Coordinates of C-alpha atoms and ligand atoms in Angstrom, one line a residue:
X1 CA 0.0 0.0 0.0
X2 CA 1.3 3.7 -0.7
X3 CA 1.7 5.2 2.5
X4 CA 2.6 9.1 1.6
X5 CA 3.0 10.1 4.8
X6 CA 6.3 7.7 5.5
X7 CA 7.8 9.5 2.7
X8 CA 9.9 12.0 3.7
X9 CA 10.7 15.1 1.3
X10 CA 10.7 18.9 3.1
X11 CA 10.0 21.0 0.4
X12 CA 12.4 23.4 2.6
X13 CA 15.4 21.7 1.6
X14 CA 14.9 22.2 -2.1
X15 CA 17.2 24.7 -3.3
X16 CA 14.7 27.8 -5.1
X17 CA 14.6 28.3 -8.5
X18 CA 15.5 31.8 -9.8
X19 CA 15.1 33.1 -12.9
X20 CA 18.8 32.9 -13.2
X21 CA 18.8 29.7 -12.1
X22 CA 15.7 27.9 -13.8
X23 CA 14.7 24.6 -12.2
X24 CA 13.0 22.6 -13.7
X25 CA 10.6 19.4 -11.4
X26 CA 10.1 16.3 -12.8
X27 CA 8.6 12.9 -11.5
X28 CA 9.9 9.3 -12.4
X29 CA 7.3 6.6 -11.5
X30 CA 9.1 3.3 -11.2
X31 CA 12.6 5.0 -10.5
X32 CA 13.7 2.4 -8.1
X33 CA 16.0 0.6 -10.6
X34 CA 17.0 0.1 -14.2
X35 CA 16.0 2.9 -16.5
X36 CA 14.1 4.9 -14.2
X37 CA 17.1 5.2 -11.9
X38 CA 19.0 5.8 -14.9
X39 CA 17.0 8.6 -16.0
X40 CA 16.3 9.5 -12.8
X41 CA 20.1 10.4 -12.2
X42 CA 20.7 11.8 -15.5
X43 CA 18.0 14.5 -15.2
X44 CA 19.5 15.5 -11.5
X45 CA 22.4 15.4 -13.4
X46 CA 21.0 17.9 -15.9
X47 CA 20.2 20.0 -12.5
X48 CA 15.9 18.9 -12.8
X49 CA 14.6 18.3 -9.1
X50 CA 13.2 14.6 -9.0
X51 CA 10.6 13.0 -7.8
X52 CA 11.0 9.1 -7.5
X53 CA 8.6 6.7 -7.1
X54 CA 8.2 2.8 -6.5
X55 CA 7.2 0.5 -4.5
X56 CA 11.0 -0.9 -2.8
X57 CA 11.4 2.3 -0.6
X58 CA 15.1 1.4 0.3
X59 CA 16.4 1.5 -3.3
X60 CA 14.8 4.8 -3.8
X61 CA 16.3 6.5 -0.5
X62 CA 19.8 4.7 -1.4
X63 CA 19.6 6.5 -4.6
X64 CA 18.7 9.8 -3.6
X65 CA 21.0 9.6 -1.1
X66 CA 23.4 8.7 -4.0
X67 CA 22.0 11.8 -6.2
X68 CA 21.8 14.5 -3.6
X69 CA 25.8 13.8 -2.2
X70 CA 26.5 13.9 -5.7
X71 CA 25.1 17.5 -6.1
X72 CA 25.4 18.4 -2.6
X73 CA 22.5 19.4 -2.2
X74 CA 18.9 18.7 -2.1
X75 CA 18.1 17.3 -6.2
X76 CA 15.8 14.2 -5.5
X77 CA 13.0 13.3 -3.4
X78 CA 11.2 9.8 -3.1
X79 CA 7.8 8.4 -2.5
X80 CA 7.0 4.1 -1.6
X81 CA 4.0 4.3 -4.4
X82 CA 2.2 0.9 -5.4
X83 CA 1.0 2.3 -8.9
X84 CA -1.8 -0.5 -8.2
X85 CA -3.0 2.5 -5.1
X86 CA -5.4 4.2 -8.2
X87 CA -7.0 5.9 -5.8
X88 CA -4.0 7.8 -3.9
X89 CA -2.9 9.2 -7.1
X90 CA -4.4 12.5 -7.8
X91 CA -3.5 13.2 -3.6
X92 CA -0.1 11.9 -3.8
X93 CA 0.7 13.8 -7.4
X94 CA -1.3 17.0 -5.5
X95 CA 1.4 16.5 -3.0
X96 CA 4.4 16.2 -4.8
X97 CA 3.9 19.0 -6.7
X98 CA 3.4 20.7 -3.2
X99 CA 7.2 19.5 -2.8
X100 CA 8.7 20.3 -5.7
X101 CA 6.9 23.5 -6.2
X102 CA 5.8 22.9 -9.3
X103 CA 5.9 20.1 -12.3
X104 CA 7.3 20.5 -15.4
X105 CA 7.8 16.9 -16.6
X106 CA 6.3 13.4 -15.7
X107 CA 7.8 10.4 -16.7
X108 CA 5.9 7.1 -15.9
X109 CA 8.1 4.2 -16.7
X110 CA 6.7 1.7 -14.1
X111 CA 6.6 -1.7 -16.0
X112 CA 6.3 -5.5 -15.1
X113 CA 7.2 -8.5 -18.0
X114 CA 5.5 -12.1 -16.7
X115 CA 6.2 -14.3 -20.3
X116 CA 4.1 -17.1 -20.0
X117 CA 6.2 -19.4 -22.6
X118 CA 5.1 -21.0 -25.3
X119 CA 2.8 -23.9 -23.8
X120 CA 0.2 -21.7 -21.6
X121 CA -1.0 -18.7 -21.0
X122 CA -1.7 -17.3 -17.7
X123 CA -4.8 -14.7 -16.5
X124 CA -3.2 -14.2 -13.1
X125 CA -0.2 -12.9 -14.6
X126 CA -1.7 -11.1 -17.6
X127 CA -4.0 -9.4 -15.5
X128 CA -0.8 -7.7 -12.9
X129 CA 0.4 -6.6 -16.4
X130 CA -2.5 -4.9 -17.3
X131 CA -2.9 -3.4 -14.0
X132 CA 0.9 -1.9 -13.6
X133 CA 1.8 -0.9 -17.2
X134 CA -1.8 0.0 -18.8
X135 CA -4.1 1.0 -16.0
X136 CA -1.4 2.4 -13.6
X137 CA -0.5 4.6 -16.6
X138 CA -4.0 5.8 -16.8
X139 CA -4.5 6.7 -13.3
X140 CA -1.1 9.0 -13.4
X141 CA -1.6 10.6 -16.9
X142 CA -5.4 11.5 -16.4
X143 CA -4.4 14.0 -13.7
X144 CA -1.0 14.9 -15.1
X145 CA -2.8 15.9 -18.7
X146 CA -5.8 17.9 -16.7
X147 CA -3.3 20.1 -15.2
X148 CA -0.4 20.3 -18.1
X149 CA -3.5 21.2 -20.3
X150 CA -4.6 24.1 -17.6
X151 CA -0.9 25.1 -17.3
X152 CA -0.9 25.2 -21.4
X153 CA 2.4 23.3 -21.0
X154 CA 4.4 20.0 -19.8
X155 CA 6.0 17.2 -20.7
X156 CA 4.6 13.7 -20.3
X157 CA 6.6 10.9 -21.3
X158 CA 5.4 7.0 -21.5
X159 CA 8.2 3.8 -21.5
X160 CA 6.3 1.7 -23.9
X161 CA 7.8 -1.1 -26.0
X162 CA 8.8 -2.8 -29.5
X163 CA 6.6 -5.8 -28.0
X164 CA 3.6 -3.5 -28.2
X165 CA 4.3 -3.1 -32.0
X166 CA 3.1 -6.6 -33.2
X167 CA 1.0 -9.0 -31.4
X168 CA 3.9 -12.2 -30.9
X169 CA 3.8 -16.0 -29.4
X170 CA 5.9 -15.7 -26.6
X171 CA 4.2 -12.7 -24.6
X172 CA 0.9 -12.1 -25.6
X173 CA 0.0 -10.1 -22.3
X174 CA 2.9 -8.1 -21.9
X175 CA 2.2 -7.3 -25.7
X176 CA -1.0 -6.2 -25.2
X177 CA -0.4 -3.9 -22.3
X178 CA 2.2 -1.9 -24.3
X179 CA 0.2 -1.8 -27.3
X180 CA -2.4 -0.2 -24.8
X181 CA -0.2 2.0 -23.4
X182 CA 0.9 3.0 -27.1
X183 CA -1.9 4.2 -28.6
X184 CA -2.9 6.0 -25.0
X185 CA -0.2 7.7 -25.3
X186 CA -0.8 8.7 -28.9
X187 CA -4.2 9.6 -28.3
X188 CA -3.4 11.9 -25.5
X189 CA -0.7 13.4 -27.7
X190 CA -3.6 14.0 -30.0
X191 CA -5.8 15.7 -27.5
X192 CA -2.8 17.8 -25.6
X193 CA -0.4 19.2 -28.2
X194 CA -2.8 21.8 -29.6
X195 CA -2.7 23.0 -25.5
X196 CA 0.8 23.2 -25.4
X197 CA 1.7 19.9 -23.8
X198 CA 4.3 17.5 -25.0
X199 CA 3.7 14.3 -25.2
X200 CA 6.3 11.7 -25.9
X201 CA 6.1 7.5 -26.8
X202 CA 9.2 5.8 -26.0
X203 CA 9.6 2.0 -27.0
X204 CA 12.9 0.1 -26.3
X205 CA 14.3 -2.9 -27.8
X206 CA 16.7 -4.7 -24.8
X207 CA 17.5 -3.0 -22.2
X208 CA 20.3 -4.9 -19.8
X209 CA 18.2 -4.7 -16.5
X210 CA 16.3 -6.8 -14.2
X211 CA 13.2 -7.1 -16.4
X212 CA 15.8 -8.3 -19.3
X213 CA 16.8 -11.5 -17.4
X214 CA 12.8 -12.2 -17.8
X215 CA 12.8 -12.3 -21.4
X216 CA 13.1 -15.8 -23.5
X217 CA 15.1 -16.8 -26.8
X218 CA 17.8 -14.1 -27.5
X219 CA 18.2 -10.4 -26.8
X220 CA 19.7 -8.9 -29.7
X221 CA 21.2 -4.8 -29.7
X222 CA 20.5 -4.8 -25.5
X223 CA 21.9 -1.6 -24.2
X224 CA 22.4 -0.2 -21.0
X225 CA 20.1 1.6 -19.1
X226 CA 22.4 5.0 -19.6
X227 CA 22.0 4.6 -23.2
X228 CA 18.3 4.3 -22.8
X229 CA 18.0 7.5 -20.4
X230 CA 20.1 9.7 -22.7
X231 CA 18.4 8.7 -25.8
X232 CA 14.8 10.1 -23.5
X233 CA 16.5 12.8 -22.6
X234 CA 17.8 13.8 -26.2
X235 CA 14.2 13.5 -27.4
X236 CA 12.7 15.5 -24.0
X237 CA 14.9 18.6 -25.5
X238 CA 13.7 17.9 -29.1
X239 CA 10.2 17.7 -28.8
X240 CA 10.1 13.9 -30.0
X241 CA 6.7 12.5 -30.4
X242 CA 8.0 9.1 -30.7
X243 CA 11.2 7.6 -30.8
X244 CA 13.1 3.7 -30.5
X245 CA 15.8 3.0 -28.2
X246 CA 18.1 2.6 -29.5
X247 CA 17.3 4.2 -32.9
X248 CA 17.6 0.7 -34.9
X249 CA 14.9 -0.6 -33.9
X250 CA 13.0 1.9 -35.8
X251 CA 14.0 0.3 -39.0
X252 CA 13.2 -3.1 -37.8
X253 CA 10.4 -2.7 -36.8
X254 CA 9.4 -1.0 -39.8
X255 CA 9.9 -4.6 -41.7
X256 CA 8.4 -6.4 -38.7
X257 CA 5.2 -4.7 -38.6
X258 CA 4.8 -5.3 -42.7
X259 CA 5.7 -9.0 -42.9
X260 CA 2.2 -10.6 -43.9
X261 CA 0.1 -12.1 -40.9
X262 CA 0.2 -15.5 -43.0
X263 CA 4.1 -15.7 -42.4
X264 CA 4.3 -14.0 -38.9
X265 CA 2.1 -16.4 -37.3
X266 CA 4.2 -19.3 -38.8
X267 CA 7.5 -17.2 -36.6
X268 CA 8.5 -18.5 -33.1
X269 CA 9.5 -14.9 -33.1
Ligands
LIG1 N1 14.4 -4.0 -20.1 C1 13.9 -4.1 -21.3 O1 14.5 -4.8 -22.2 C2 12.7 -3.3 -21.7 C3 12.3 -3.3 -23.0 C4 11.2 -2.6 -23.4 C5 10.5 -1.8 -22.5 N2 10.9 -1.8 -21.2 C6 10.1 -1.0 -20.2 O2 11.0 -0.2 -19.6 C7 10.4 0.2 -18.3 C8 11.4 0.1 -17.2 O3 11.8 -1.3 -17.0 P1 13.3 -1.7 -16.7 O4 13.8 -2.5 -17.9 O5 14.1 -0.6 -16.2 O6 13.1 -2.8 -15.6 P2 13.1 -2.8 -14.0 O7 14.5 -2.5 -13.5 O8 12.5 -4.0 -13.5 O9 12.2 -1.5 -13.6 C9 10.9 -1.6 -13.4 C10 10.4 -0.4 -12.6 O10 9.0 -0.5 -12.5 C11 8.6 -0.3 -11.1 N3 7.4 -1.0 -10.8 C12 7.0 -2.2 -11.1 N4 5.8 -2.5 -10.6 C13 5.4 -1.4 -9.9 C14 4.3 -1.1 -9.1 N5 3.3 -2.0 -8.9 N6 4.3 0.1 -8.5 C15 5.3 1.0 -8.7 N7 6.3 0.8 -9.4 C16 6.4 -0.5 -10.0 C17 9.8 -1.0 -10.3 O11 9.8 -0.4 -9.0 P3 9.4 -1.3 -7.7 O12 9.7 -2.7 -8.0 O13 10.3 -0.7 -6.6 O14 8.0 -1.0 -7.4 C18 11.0 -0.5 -11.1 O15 11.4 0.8 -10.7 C19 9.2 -0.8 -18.1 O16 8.0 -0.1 -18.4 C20 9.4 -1.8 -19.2 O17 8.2 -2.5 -19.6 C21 12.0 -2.5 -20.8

């Protein structure tokens, strides 16, 4: 369960923004390792204020403990959050912009991978998917878009997939969750940018992180989680509606999405 009041951030000890000195406040849901805590540290790095959120509370204080003796001072906040909690959201977010003093980008890149392999399937597992990378999505953009849309500005980013490109054998869940989240994302796009917001679709291939070790058969291109993080980053600063990481898989996928449904269901692919 999110607790918000065992979280611990004292708005006090942020340093100000000044006009000079332009700050701007971001929060990473499902920073706690991998690519979150990858991109979590690399937009402290770029001097953003962070908020991080997960569920494993210890790995989030270790790393802003890591980020704010880095910076010396106060860059990085965190929140235990169970993105499952739909109901603390639009308090906790209310709160955390309380903290920070503002928002300027949200970044949800909470995400579970359950394969089922190739000789069942399994509703249990299909349905956690469903609930952490589709409808926890939800939950967090529909508050973040109502007040980037009143603010006439924002960023909102979404860690999608490749898998959500193509409907495969080997995952159909996680598959489906991603191809959710995908045209969410696409459709909110499609709503916000004519109010100002940005809204940005980011699908990796392989990623070398715990959810990798999930995956079956081979894991071709995998990059570190640094890659991943500055390739979001990059496309943050340009205003990218969509992008691969890394940029390869654009052109793959490209062929992957066109091969004929009569061959791609003969693939173990
Ligand atoms: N690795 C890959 O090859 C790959 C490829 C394509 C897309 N992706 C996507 O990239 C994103 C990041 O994954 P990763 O590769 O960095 O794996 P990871 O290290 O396992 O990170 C997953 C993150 O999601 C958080 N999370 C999971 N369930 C949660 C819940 N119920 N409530 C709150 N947070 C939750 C985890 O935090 P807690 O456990 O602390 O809650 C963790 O911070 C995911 O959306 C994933 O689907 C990964």
């Amino acid at each position: 369960m999110s607790d918000p009041s065992e979280s611990a951030p004292i708005s006090s000890t942020l340093p100000p923004a000044t006009p000079l000195r332009p700050r701007r406040r971001a929060i990473v849901v499902g920073a706690s390792s991998g690519t979150g805590a990858a991109l979590a540290r690399r937009l402290a790095d770029e001097g953003c204020l962070v908020a991080l959120l997960g569920r494993r509370k210890e790995l989030l204080q270790v790393l802003c403990q890591e980020i704010n003796q880095k910076h010396a001072e106060t860059r990085a906040v965190c929140y235990g959050h169970d993105v499952c909690d739909y109901d603390v959201v639009p308090d906790l977010l209310a709160r955390i912009i309380s903290d920070l003093g503002g928002l300027d980008i949200f970044i949800y890149m909470a995400g579970v991978n359950y394969p089922p392999g190739l000789e069942h399937l399994n509703f249990e597992n299909d349905r956690r998917m469903m609930e952490v990378n589709a409808l926890g999505a939800m939950a967090w953009f529909t508050p973040v878009a109502e007040l980037f849309k009143s603010m006439g500005g924002g960023h909102m980013i979404g860690i999608s997939s490749v898998a959500g490109d193509r409907g495969r054998v080997g995952n159909p869940g996680y598959n489906t969750t991603k191809a959710a989240l995908s045209t969410y994302l696409e459709a909110l796009r499609n709503r916000l940018t004519r109010h100002g917001v940005h809204v940005l679709t980011v699908k990796p291939g392989f990623i070398k992180t715990d959810m990798l070790k999930a995956a079956q058969g081979g894991t071709p291109f995998a990059i570190e989680p640094e890659r991943a993080a500055d390739d979001i980053y990059k496309a943050l600063l340009k205003h990218r509606q969509s992008i691969y990481t890394p940029g390869l898989w654009r052109w793959i996928m490209l062929i992957i999405r066109h091969i004929p449904s009569v061959i791609f269901r003969r693939m173990s692919f």
